[in-house]
Amino acid sequence: MKKIYSLNLIAYIKLTTEIDPTYGKDFDGTIYAVFPCCQGVSFAIKQFRDSKCAVNLHSFLNCYKDIRKGIREVE
């Protein structure tokens, strides 16, 4: 499992796979998310890096908001 620090990438993976991540905190206080290793998550990361990636903005922002709540619980 790989640590993901980008809030945009975390939101995109959660939005497209509907998998909730596990949040953690590094020794320096940086928050990260961990998703299970599966083809869906790998595919979502590949899609996110494509320059033609598009999402429903309202859904993405709602997902982003949920992630921020999850991060606040870790802090």
mmCIF file of N, CA and C in Angstrom:
data_model
loop_
_atom_site.group_PDB
_atom_site.id
_atom_site.type_symbol
_atom_site.label_atom_id
_atom_site.label_comp_id
_atom_site.label_asym_id
_atom_site.label_seq_id
_atom_site.Cartn_x
_atom_site.Cartn_y
_atom_site.Cartn_z
ATOM 1 N N MET A 1 0.844 -1.173 0.000
ATOM 2 C CA MET A 1 0.000 0.000 0.000
ATOM 3 C C MET A 1 0.892 1.240 0.000
ATOM 4 N N LYS A 2 0.480 2.205 -0.779
ATOM 5 C CA LYS A 2 1.263 3.405 -0.982
ATOM 6 C C LYS A 2 0.584 4.592 -0.310
ATOM 7 N N LYS A 3 1.378 5.460 0.305
ATOM 8 C CA LYS A 3 0.838 6.666 0.912
ATOM 9 C C LYS A 3 0.560 7.695 -0.177
ATOM 10 N N ILE A 4 -0.612 8.322 -0.109
ATOM 11 C CA ILE A 4 -0.990 9.351 -1.070
ATOM 12 C C ILE A 4 -1.209 10.646 -0.299
ATOM 13 N N TYR A 5 -0.490 11.695 -0.713
ATOM 14 C CA TYR A 5 -0.544 12.978 -0.021
ATOM 15 C C TYR A 5 -1.409 14.001 -0.736
ATOM 16 N N SER A 6 -1.662 13.839 -2.014
ATOM 17 C CA SER A 6 -2.418 14.806 -2.803
ATOM 18 C C SER A 6 -3.914 14.705 -2.498
ATOM 19 N N LEU A 7 -4.490 15.784 -1.985
ATOM 20 C CA LEU A 7 -5.921 15.784 -1.682
ATOM 21 C C LEU A 7 -6.753 15.616 -2.949
ATOM 22 N N ASN A 8 -6.303 16.210 -4.048
ATOM 23 C CA ASN A 8 -7.035 16.057 -5.305
ATOM 24 C C ASN A 8 -7.046 14.604 -5.767
ATOM 25 N N LEU A 9 -5.904 13.931 -5.681
ATOM 26 C CA LEU A 9 -5.835 12.522 -6.076
ATOM 27 C C LEU A 9 -6.660 11.655 -5.146
ATOM 28 N N ILE A 10 -6.604 11.913 -3.869
ATOM 29 C CA ILE A 10 -7.401 11.150 -2.900
ATOM 30 C C ILE A 10 -8.888 11.305 -3.223
ATOM 31 N N ALA A 11 -9.308 12.540 -3.482
ATOM 32 C CA ALA A 11 -10.714 12.792 -3.805
ATOM 33 C C ALA A 11 -11.113 12.085 -5.093
ATOM 34 N N TYR A 12 -10.241 12.109 -6.091
ATOM 35 C CA TYR A 12 -10.558 11.457 -7.366
ATOM 36 C C TYR A 12 -10.691 9.943 -7.194
ATOM 37 N N ILE A 13 -9.768 9.341 -6.475
ATOM 38 C CA ILE A 13 -9.837 7.895 -6.255
ATOM 39 C C ILE A 13 -11.109 7.534 -5.503
ATOM 40 N N LYS A 14 -11.404 8.280 -4.456
ATOM 41 C CA LYS A 14 -12.608 8.005 -3.666
ATOM 42 C C LYS A 14 -13.870 8.197 -4.505
ATOM 43 N N LEU A 15 -13.890 9.220 -5.338
ATOM 44 C CA LEU A 15 -15.050 9.500 -6.172
ATOM 45 C C LEU A 15 -15.274 8.396 -7.214
ATOM 46 N N THR A 16 -14.202 7.944 -7.853
ATOM 47 C CA THR A 16 -14.355 6.981 -8.943
ATOM 48 C C THR A 16 -14.471 5.540 -8.471
ATOM 49 N N THR A 17 -13.877 5.206 -7.322
ATOM 50 C CA THR A 17 -13.917 3.815 -6.853
ATOM 51 C C THR A 17 -14.910 3.590 -5.721
ATOM 52 N N GLU A 18 -15.316 4.669 -5.061
ATOM 53 C CA GLU A 18 -16.202 4.610 -3.895
ATOM 54 C C GLU A 18 -15.582 3.825 -2.739
ATOM 55 N N ILE A 19 -14.252 3.822 -2.683
ATOM 56 C CA ILE A 19 -13.512 3.176 -1.594
ATOM 57 C C ILE A 19 -13.046 4.260 -0.638
ATOM 58 N N ASP A 20 -13.335 4.090 0.647
ATOM 59 C CA ASP A 20 -12.880 5.051 1.644
ATOM 60 C C ASP A 20 -11.448 4.731 2.053
ATOM 61 N N PRO A 21 -10.595 5.741 2.079
ATOM 62 C CA PRO A 21 -9.205 5.498 2.475
ATOM 63 C C PRO A 21 -9.050 5.450 3.988
ATOM 64 N N THR A 22 -7.900 4.975 4.403
ATOM 65 C CA THR A 22 -7.486 5.040 5.790
ATOM 66 C C THR A 22 -6.504 6.195 5.885
ATOM 67 N N TYR A 23 -6.678 7.052 6.874
ATOM 68 C CA TYR A 23 -5.823 8.221 7.019
ATOM 69 C C TYR A 23 -4.759 7.948 8.068
ATOM 70 N N GLY A 24 -3.597 8.533 7.857
ATOM 71 C CA GLY A 24 -2.501 8.401 8.799
ATOM 72 C C GLY A 24 -1.742 9.704 8.894
ATOM 73 N N LYS A 25 -0.778 9.725 9.804
ATOM 74 C CA LYS A 25 0.004 10.936 10.035
ATOM 75 C C LYS A 25 1.478 10.553 10.097
ATOM 76 N N ASP A 26 2.303 11.248 9.301
ATOM 77 C CA ASP A 26 3.743 11.030 9.330
ATOM 78 C C ASP A 26 4.343 11.631 10.595
ATOM 79 N N PHE A 27 5.596 11.290 10.853
ATOM 80 C CA PHE A 27 6.283 11.804 12.032
ATOM 81 C C PHE A 27 6.394 13.328 12.037
ATOM 82 N N ASP A 28 6.346 13.944 10.845
ATOM 83 C CA ASP A 28 6.436 15.411 10.776
ATOM 84 C C ASP A 28 5.061 16.087 10.781
ATOM 85 N N GLY A 29 4.000 15.300 10.933
ATOM 86 C CA GLY A 29 2.654 15.855 11.028
ATOM 87 C C GLY A 29 1.887 15.886 9.723
ATOM 88 N N THR A 30 2.499 15.428 8.634
ATOM 89 C CA THR A 30 1.840 15.415 7.330
ATOM 90 C C THR A 30 0.810 14.296 7.281
ATOM 91 N N ILE A 31 -0.389 14.625 6.835
ATOM 92 C CA ILE A 31 -1.476 13.650 6.732
ATOM 93 C C ILE A 31 -1.432 12.981 5.365
ATOM 94 N N TYR A 32 -1.713 11.691 5.336
ATOM 95 C CA TYR A 32 -1.757 10.939 4.085
ATOM 96 C C TYR A 32 -2.933 9.970 4.107
ATOM 97 N N ALA A 33 -3.237 9.432 2.943
ATOM 98 C CA ALA A 33 -4.307 8.437 2.823
ATOM 99 C C ALA A 33 -3.720 7.163 2.230
ATOM 100 N N VAL A 34 -4.292 6.051 2.626
ATOM 101 C CA VAL A 34 -3.884 4.760 2.094
ATOM 102 C C VAL A 34 -5.139 4.048 1.603
ATOM 103 N N PHE A 35 -5.086 3.596 0.351
ATOM 104 C CA PHE A 35 -6.162 2.810 -0.235
ATOM 105 C C PHE A 35 -5.693 1.371 -0.366
ATOM 106 N N PRO A 36 -6.603 0.409 -0.378
ATOM 107 C CA PRO A 36 -6.180 -0.969 -0.609
ATOM 108 C C PRO A 36 -5.620 -1.120 -2.025
ATOM 109 N N CYS A 37 -4.663 -2.031 -2.178
ATOM 110 C CA CYS A 37 -4.091 -2.287 -3.507
ATOM 111 C C CYS A 37 -5.090 -3.100 -4.318
ATOM 112 N N CYS A 38 -5.598 -2.505 -5.378
ATOM 113 C CA CYS A 38 -6.524 -3.208 -6.265
ATOM 114 C C CYS A 38 -6.476 -2.559 -7.637
ATOM 115 N N GLN A 39 -7.039 -3.223 -8.618
ATOM 116 C CA GLN A 39 -7.016 -2.703 -9.979
ATOM 117 C C GLN A 39 -7.795 -1.400 -10.106
ATOM 118 N N GLY A 40 -8.871 -1.253 -9.362
ATOM 119 C CA GLY A 40 -9.681 -0.040 -9.425
ATOM 120 C C GLY A 40 -8.905 1.195 -9.009
ATOM 121 N N VAL A 41 -8.136 1.077 -7.948
ATOM 122 C CA VAL A 41 -7.340 2.204 -7.463
ATOM 123 C C VAL A 41 -6.222 2.512 -8.458
ATOM 124 N N SER A 42 -5.558 1.490 -8.956
ATOM 125 C CA SER A 42 -4.496 1.695 -9.954
ATOM 126 C C SER A 42 -5.046 2.370 -11.206
ATOM 127 N N PHE A 43 -6.206 1.931 -11.651
ATOM 128 C CA PHE A 43 -6.829 2.515 -12.838
ATOM 129 C C PHE A 43 -7.217 3.973 -12.586
ATOM 130 N N ALA A 44 -7.735 4.266 -11.400
ATOM 131 C CA ALA A 44 -8.124 5.644 -11.063
ATOM 132 C C ALA A 44 -6.906 6.562 -11.054
ATOM 133 N N ILE A 45 -5.781 6.085 -10.535
ATOM 134 C CA ILE A 45 -4.560 6.895 -10.531
ATOM 135 C C ILE A 45 -4.100 7.163 -11.962
ATOM 136 N N LYS A 46 -4.173 6.143 -12.797
ATOM 137 C CA LYS A 46 -3.781 6.298 -14.199
ATOM 138 C C LYS A 46 -4.695 7.301 -14.907
ATOM 139 N N GLN A 47 -6.003 7.218 -14.638
ATOM 140 C CA GLN A 47 -6.955 8.166 -15.239
ATOM 141 C C GLN A 47 -6.685 9.586 -14.768
ATOM 142 N N PHE A 48 -6.398 9.756 -13.479
ATOM 143 C CA PHE A 48 -6.147 11.078 -12.903
ATOM 144 C C PHE A 48 -4.962 11.759 -13.573
ATOM 145 N N ARG A 49 -3.958 10.986 -13.930
ATOM 146 C CA ARG A 49 -2.750 11.546 -14.551
ATOM 147 C C ARG A 49 -2.936 11.856 -16.033
ATOM 148 N N ASP A 50 -4.045 11.413 -16.620
ATOM 149 C CA ASP A 50 -4.331 11.697 -18.024
ATOM 150 C C ASP A 50 -4.745 13.163 -18.156
ATOM 151 N N SER A 51 -4.251 13.831 -19.169
ATOM 152 C CA SER A 51 -4.553 15.256 -19.347
ATOM 153 C C SER A 51 -6.013 15.509 -19.720
ATOM 154 N N LYS A 52 -6.729 14.485 -20.132
ATOM 155 C CA LYS A 52 -8.132 14.639 -20.520
ATOM 156 C C LYS A 52 -9.094 14.150 -19.436
ATOM 157 N N CYS A 53 -8.612 14.048 -18.221
ATOM 158 C CA CYS A 53 -9.426 13.588 -17.100
ATOM 159 C C CYS A 53 -10.541 14.612 -16.815
ATOM 160 N N ALA A 54 -11.759 14.123 -16.680
ATOM 161 C CA ALA A 54 -12.893 15.008 -16.396
ATOM 162 C C ALA A 54 -13.799 14.363 -15.360
ATOM 163 N N VAL A 55 -14.351 15.190 -14.472
ATOM 164 C CA VAL A 55 -15.273 14.708 -13.443
ATOM 165 C C VAL A 55 -16.417 15.704 -13.292
ATOM 166 N N ASN A 56 -17.462 15.266 -12.636
ATOM 167 C CA ASN A 56 -18.545 16.164 -12.260
ATOM 168 C C ASN A 56 -18.028 17.016 -11.105
ATOM 169 N N LEU A 57 -17.944 18.310 -11.312
ATOM 170 C CA LEU A 57 -17.332 19.201 -10.331
ATOM 171 C C LEU A 57 -18.050 19.183 -8.987
ATOM 172 N N HIS A 58 -19.353 19.179 -8.998
ATOM 173 C CA HIS A 58 -20.115 19.181 -7.745
ATOM 174 C C HIS A 58 -19.818 17.922 -6.928
ATOM 175 N N SER A 59 -19.809 16.772 -7.575
ATOM 176 C CA SER A 59 -19.511 15.514 -6.885
ATOM 177 C C SER A 59 -18.084 15.509 -6.352
ATOM 178 N N PHE A 60 -17.147 16.017 -7.148
ATOM 179 C CA PHE A 60 -15.753 16.065 -6.733
ATOM 180 C C PHE A 60 -15.582 16.947 -5.499
ATOM 181 N N LEU A 61 -16.215 18.107 -5.494
ATOM 182 C CA LEU A 61 -16.091 19.019 -4.350
ATOM 183 C C LEU A 61 -16.729 18.445 -3.095
ATOM 184 N N ASN A 62 -17.839 17.737 -3.245
ATOM 185 C CA ASN A 62 -18.452 17.073 -2.083
ATOM 186 C C ASN A 62 -17.516 16.005 -1.517
ATOM 187 N N CYS A 63 -16.887 15.263 -2.392
ATOM 188 C CA CYS A 63 -15.942 14.233 -1.972
ATOM 189 C C CYS A 63 -14.736 14.880 -1.286
ATOM 190 N N TYR A 64 -14.249 15.964 -1.834
ATOM 191 C CA TYR A 64 -13.134 16.713 -1.257
ATOM 192 C C TYR A 64 -13.483 17.180 0.156
ATOM 193 N N LYS A 65 -14.705 17.663 0.317
ATOM 194 C CA LYS A 65 -15.173 18.127 1.628
ATOM 195 C C LYS A 65 -15.187 16.982 2.641
ATOM 196 N N ASP A 66 -15.633 15.807 2.214
ATOM 197 C CA ASP A 66 -15.647 14.636 3.098
ATOM 198 C C ASP A 66 -14.232 14.237 3.521
ATOM 199 N N ILE A 67 -13.305 14.341 2.592
ATOM 200 C CA ILE A 67 -11.914 14.010 2.902
ATOM 201 C C ILE A 67 -11.351 14.980 3.931
ATOM 202 N N ARG A 68 -11.653 16.250 3.782
ATOM 203 C CA ARG A 68 -11.187 17.243 4.759
ATOM 204 C C ARG A 68 -11.720 16.925 6.165
ATOM 205 N N LYS A 69 -12.970 16.446 6.241
ATOM 206 C CA LYS A 69 -13.516 16.045 7.546
ATOM 207 C C LYS A 69 -12.735 14.876 8.123
ATOM 208 N N GLY A 70 -12.416 13.894 7.284
ATOM 209 C CA GLY A 70 -11.641 12.742 7.729
ATOM 210 C C GLY A 70 -10.250 13.126 8.204
ATOM 211 N N ILE A 71 -9.649 14.082 7.542
ATOM 212 C CA ILE A 71 -8.315 14.549 7.924
ATOM 213 C C ILE A 71 -8.381 15.265 9.265
ATOM 214 N N ARG A 72 -9.411 16.065 9.485
ATOM 215 C CA ARG A 72 -9.558 16.777 10.762
ATOM 216 C C ARG A 72 -9.661 15.802 11.933
ATOM 217 N N GLU A 73 -10.260 14.645 11.693
ATOM 218 C CA GLU A 73 -10.376 13.646 12.762
ATOM 219 C C GLU A 73 -9.027 13.042 13.136
ATOM 220 N N VAL A 74 -8.113 12.978 12.166
ATOM 221 C CA VAL A 74 -6.777 12.433 12.424
ATOM 222 C C VAL A 74 -5.927 13.430 13.198
ATOM 223 N N GLU A 75 -6.091 14.712 12.906
ATOM 224 C CA GLU A 75 -5.278 15.747 13.544
ATOM 225 C C GLU A 75 -5.648 15.883 14.965
#
